[in-house]
Amino acid sequence: MAMILEHRKIDHKYYLLKVEDYKDIQCGQFYMVHSPNKSHLLGRPFSVYNSGENFVEFLYQVVGEGTKEITEMKKGEDIRIFGPYGNSFPYFQNKKIACIGGGVGIAPFYYYIKQMGEHNDITLYLGLNEGSEVERIFQDLDCNLVVQKGGFITDGVPYTKFDILLTCGPKVMMEKVVQGGQKAEKPVYISMEERMGCGFGGCLGCSIKTSRGNQRVCKDGPVFEGKDVFYESLGN
């Protein structure tokens, strides 16, 4: 159990949950977060939005009964969280990096840029729905911020101008980033989002097909090279 330090609504879709935690967290990892209703046995995978000496923060959306119940939890209450799990985004120095996020897939890029912004030239592309105001919690980062509401954020990315591309969000969006990266001959790293049972590789419920065979998003990922996941659409 961990104590909730802060819990607030960002806009009509997004919530920010800050929980007491003292673990060493790498950029791109996630936690399994449980609703207060113990009849919901399975946790929900929440990417780490931010971390500090005594806390971890999660940016999340309501997608079902479990996350709806989490929104009702208050500061000072205890919540069940387990983690961190999974691997991390690669660390680079002196690179031009594009971070491309859509939907709740924008969450892991705050912590990544917080750690990497001083050492790299980073542009953050946020693809959001009309009416969203979540971009304001990214405005303090050391990066170039590009926000698009409606349409396809992938259409406005100058792929050839970057050394590295990172993406997280809907599969169709990430696939377009991978395809754009291949045409520009740039490496792409993706963070996969899948429904999970355990979070540490025991149940095999989050297995995906890759060029290296079936792999578990929670244990072998969530970060993969894009060419390994979308190899069929790339013609590999």
Short mmCIF file of C-alpha atoms in Angstrom, two decimals:
data_model
loop_
_atom_site.label_atom_id
_atom_site.label_comp_id
_atom_site.label_asym_id
_atom_site.label_seq_id
_atom_site.Cartn_x
_atom_site.Cartn_y
_atom_site.Cartn_z
CA MET A 1 0.00 0.00 0.00
CA ALA A 2 1.12 3.55 -0.70
CA MET A 3 -0.34 6.87 0.40
CA ILE A 4 -1.86 9.29 -2.10
CA LEU A 5 -0.03 12.62 -1.86
CA GLU A 6 -2.10 14.47 -4.46
CA HIS A 7 -4.90 13.61 -6.86
CA ARG A 8 -6.37 16.12 -9.27
CA LYS A 9 -8.36 16.37 -12.46
CA ILE A 10 -6.43 18.00 -15.32
CA ASP A 11 -9.29 18.30 -17.82
CA HIS A 12 -12.39 16.38 -18.86
CA LYS A 13 -10.33 13.24 -19.65
CA TYR A 14 -7.05 13.28 -17.72
CA TYR A 15 -6.18 12.84 -14.05
CA LEU A 16 -2.84 13.19 -12.27
CA LEU A 17 -2.20 10.81 -9.37
CA LYS A 18 0.80 11.41 -7.08
CA VAL A 19 1.70 8.56 -4.72
CA GLU A 20 4.36 8.15 -2.05
CA ASP A 21 7.14 5.92 -3.38
CA TYR A 22 10.91 5.68 -2.85
CA LYS A 23 11.95 3.35 -5.66
CA ASP A 24 14.49 4.02 -8.40
CA ILE A 25 12.47 4.38 -11.61
CA GLN A 26 13.68 4.39 -15.21
CA CYS A 27 12.02 6.37 -17.99
CA GLY A 28 9.36 4.28 -19.71
CA GLN A 29 8.57 1.87 -16.89
CA PHE A 30 5.07 1.32 -15.50
CA TYR A 31 3.19 0.25 -12.37
CA MET A 32 0.14 -1.92 -11.83
CA VAL A 33 -2.37 0.30 -10.02
CA HIS A 34 -5.41 -1.22 -8.29
CA SER A 35 -8.82 0.29 -7.71
CA PRO A 36 -10.14 0.39 -4.11
CA ASN A 37 -12.77 -2.20 -5.03
CA LYS A 38 -11.06 -5.48 -4.12
CA SER A 39 -13.49 -7.45 -6.28
CA HIS A 40 -11.48 -6.09 -9.22
CA LEU A 41 -8.52 -8.41 -8.80
CA LEU A 42 -6.42 -7.14 -11.69
CA GLY A 43 -4.54 -3.88 -11.64
CA ARG A 44 -4.31 -1.39 -14.48
CA PRO A 45 -0.94 -0.63 -16.10
CA PHE A 46 -0.10 3.06 -15.59
CA SER A 47 2.99 4.53 -17.24
CA VAL A 48 5.19 6.65 -15.02
CA TYR A 49 4.55 10.31 -15.79
CA ASN A 50 7.00 11.68 -13.23
CA SER A 51 9.15 10.56 -10.32
CA GLY A 52 11.11 12.16 -7.51
CA GLU A 53 12.90 11.30 -4.29
CA ASN A 54 9.74 10.24 -2.46
CA PHE A 55 6.99 10.03 -5.07
CA VAL A 56 5.78 8.63 -8.37
CA GLU A 57 3.13 10.28 -10.54
CA PHE A 58 0.72 8.77 -13.04
CA LEU A 59 -1.20 10.57 -15.78
CA TYR A 60 -4.23 8.49 -16.70
CA GLN A 61 -7.64 8.48 -18.35
CA VAL A 62 -10.90 6.87 -17.33
CA VAL A 63 -11.40 3.82 -19.56
CA GLY A 64 -13.59 1.56 -17.39
CA GLU A 65 -15.04 0.92 -13.96
CA GLY A 66 -11.64 0.32 -12.36
CA THR A 67 -10.11 3.64 -13.42
CA LYS A 68 -13.38 5.43 -12.64
CA GLU A 69 -13.15 4.15 -9.06
CA ILE A 70 -9.54 5.33 -8.85
CA THR A 71 -10.66 8.89 -9.72
CA GLU A 72 -12.76 8.93 -6.55
CA MET A 73 -9.78 8.26 -4.25
CA LYS A 74 -8.59 11.17 -2.11
CA LYS A 75 -5.34 12.59 -0.76
CA GLY A 76 -4.25 10.70 2.36
CA GLU A 77 -5.88 7.41 1.35
CA ASP A 78 -3.85 4.28 0.67
CA ILE A 79 -3.76 2.74 -2.78
CA ARG A 80 -2.30 -0.56 -3.97
CA ILE A 81 0.49 -0.11 -6.50
CA PHE A 82 3.11 -2.61 -7.68
CA GLY A 83 6.21 -1.83 -9.70
CA PRO A 84 8.13 -0.45 -11.37
CA TYR A 85 7.97 -3.04 -14.13
CA GLY A 86 9.37 -3.31 -17.63
CA ASN A 87 12.32 -1.89 -19.48
CA SER A 88 13.05 1.74 -20.34
CA PHE A 89 13.48 4.05 -23.28
CA PRO A 90 17.12 4.23 -24.40
CA TYR A 91 19.26 7.02 -23.01
CA PHE A 92 21.07 9.27 -25.45
CA GLN A 93 23.37 12.28 -25.39
CA ASN A 94 23.79 15.09 -27.92
CA LYS A 95 21.01 13.81 -30.18
CA LYS A 96 18.03 15.42 -31.89
CA ILE A 97 15.07 13.43 -30.57
CA ALA A 98 11.39 13.50 -31.47
CA CYS A 99 8.96 12.21 -28.83
CA ILE A 100 5.56 11.60 -30.44
CA GLY A 101 2.61 10.84 -28.18
CA GLY A 102 -1.11 10.41 -28.64
CA GLY A 103 -3.88 9.88 -26.11
CA VAL A 104 -2.67 8.60 -22.74
CA GLY A 105 0.52 7.57 -24.56
CA ILE A 106 1.80 11.08 -23.87
CA ALA A 107 2.37 10.16 -20.21
CA PRO A 108 5.89 8.61 -20.23
CA PHE A 109 7.46 11.50 -22.14
CA TYR A 110 7.31 13.96 -19.25
CA TYR A 111 9.74 11.95 -17.13
CA TYR A 112 11.90 11.09 -20.14
CA ILE A 113 12.35 14.72 -21.15
CA LYS A 114 12.83 15.73 -17.53
CA GLN A 115 15.81 13.37 -17.42
CA MET A 116 17.11 13.77 -20.99
CA GLY A 117 16.23 17.34 -22.00
CA GLU A 118 19.45 18.85 -20.68
CA HIS A 119 21.60 16.46 -22.72
CA ASN A 120 19.65 16.41 -26.00
CA ASP A 121 17.67 18.62 -28.37
CA ILE A 122 14.14 17.22 -27.91
CA THR A 123 10.87 18.09 -29.63
CA LEU A 124 7.68 16.76 -28.04
CA TYR A 125 4.71 16.23 -30.36
CA LEU A 126 1.36 15.83 -28.58
CA GLY A 127 -1.66 14.62 -30.57
CA LEU A 128 -4.75 15.53 -28.52
CA ASN A 129 -8.50 15.67 -28.92
CA GLU A 130 -10.32 18.97 -29.29
CA GLY A 131 -11.08 20.49 -25.90
CA SER A 132 -8.15 18.88 -24.11
CA GLU A 133 -6.04 21.07 -21.84
CA VAL A 134 -3.51 18.45 -20.77
CA GLU A 135 -0.67 20.10 -22.72
CA ARG A 136 -0.31 22.71 -19.96
CA ILE A 137 1.33 20.19 -17.61
CA PHE A 138 4.09 19.66 -20.19
CA GLN A 139 4.94 23.33 -20.69
CA ASP A 140 7.66 23.47 -18.03
CA LEU A 141 9.85 20.90 -19.82
CA ASP A 142 13.18 21.65 -21.46
CA CYS A 143 12.02 20.89 -25.00
CA ASN A 144 10.27 22.23 -28.07
CA LEU A 145 6.54 21.58 -27.67
CA VAL A 146 4.25 20.99 -30.65
CA VAL A 147 0.55 20.42 -29.92
CA GLN A 148 -2.07 19.36 -32.45
CA LYS A 149 -5.74 18.96 -31.57
CA GLY A 150 -7.59 16.89 -34.12
CA GLY A 151 -6.10 15.40 -37.26
CA PHE A 152 -2.96 13.29 -37.26
CA ILE A 153 0.09 14.48 -35.35
CA THR A 154 2.27 12.12 -37.39
CA ASP A 155 1.67 14.15 -40.57
CA GLY A 156 3.56 17.16 -39.20
CA VAL A 157 6.73 15.41 -38.04
CA PRO A 158 9.85 16.17 -40.17
CA TYR A 159 11.33 12.71 -39.73
CA THR A 160 14.59 13.43 -41.55
CA LYS A 161 15.52 16.23 -39.12
CA PHE A 162 15.85 13.92 -36.12
CA ASP A 163 18.41 11.33 -35.07
CA ILE A 164 16.00 9.27 -32.96
CA LEU A 165 12.22 8.86 -32.83
CA LEU A 166 10.30 7.73 -29.72
CA THR A 167 6.56 7.13 -29.76
CA CYS A 168 3.73 5.93 -27.53
CA GLY A 169 0.01 5.94 -28.18
CA PRO A 170 -2.55 4.25 -30.46
CA LYS A 171 -1.06 1.46 -32.58
CA VAL A 172 -2.06 3.09 -35.85
CA MET A 173 -0.20 6.25 -34.83
CA MET A 174 2.93 4.37 -33.78
CA GLU A 175 2.89 2.35 -36.99
CA LYS A 176 2.88 5.58 -39.02
CA VAL A 177 5.85 6.85 -36.98
CA VAL A 178 7.74 3.62 -37.62
CA GLN A 179 7.01 3.84 -41.33
CA GLY A 180 8.12 7.48 -41.40
CA GLY A 181 11.29 6.58 -39.55
CA GLN A 182 12.08 3.77 -41.97
CA LYS A 183 11.71 6.09 -44.98
CA ALA A 184 14.01 8.60 -43.28
CA GLU A 185 16.38 5.81 -42.18
CA LYS A 186 16.01 6.76 -38.52
CA PRO A 187 15.64 4.35 -35.59
CA VAL A 188 12.26 4.30 -33.86
CA TYR A 189 11.50 3.06 -30.34
CA ILE A 190 7.90 2.43 -29.35
CA SER A 191 6.17 1.87 -26.03
CA MET A 192 3.40 -0.69 -26.40
CA GLU A 193 0.12 -0.50 -24.51
CA GLU A 194 -1.62 -3.81 -23.80
CA ARG A 195 -4.08 -5.18 -21.25
CA MET A 196 -2.13 -6.97 -18.53
CA GLY A 197 -2.90 -9.47 -15.83
CA CYS A 198 0.18 -9.54 -13.62
CA GLY A 199 2.69 -7.00 -14.96
CA PHE A 200 5.78 -9.17 -14.51
CA GLY A 201 5.54 -11.86 -17.19
CA GLY A 202 3.79 -14.67 -15.37
CA CYS A 203 0.42 -14.82 -17.09
CA LEU A 204 1.45 -14.26 -20.74
CA GLY A 205 -1.72 -12.20 -21.21
CA CYS A 206 0.08 -9.31 -22.90
CA SER A 207 2.06 -11.31 -25.47
CA ILE A 208 2.48 -9.72 -28.90
CA LYS A 209 3.83 -11.01 -32.19
CA THR A 210 7.24 -9.62 -33.18
CA SER A 211 9.93 -10.42 -35.72
CA ARG A 212 11.68 -12.28 -32.88
CA GLY A 213 8.65 -14.37 -32.01
CA ASN A 214 6.04 -13.80 -29.32
CA GLN A 215 7.17 -11.41 -26.60
CA ARG A 216 5.57 -10.11 -23.41
CA VAL A 217 4.89 -6.38 -23.27
CA CYS A 218 5.27 -6.30 -19.48
CA LYS A 219 8.54 -8.24 -19.28
CA ASP A 220 10.27 -7.89 -22.67
CA GLY A 221 8.88 -4.35 -23.11
CA PRO A 222 6.99 -2.14 -22.95
CA VAL A 223 9.70 -0.47 -25.08
CA PHE A 224 10.58 -2.22 -28.34
CA GLU A 225 12.29 -1.27 -31.55
CA GLY A 226 9.50 -0.31 -33.92
CA LYS A 227 10.88 -2.39 -36.78
CA ASP A 228 10.50 -5.53 -34.66
CA VAL A 229 6.80 -4.95 -33.87
CA PHE A 230 5.57 -3.54 -37.18
CA TYR A 231 7.84 -5.69 -39.35
CA GLU A 232 4.96 -7.01 -41.46
CA SER A 233 3.78 -3.54 -42.57
CA LEU A 234 7.41 -2.59 -43.28
CA GLY A 235 7.80 -5.55 -45.60
CA ASN A 236 10.52 -7.14 -43.44
#
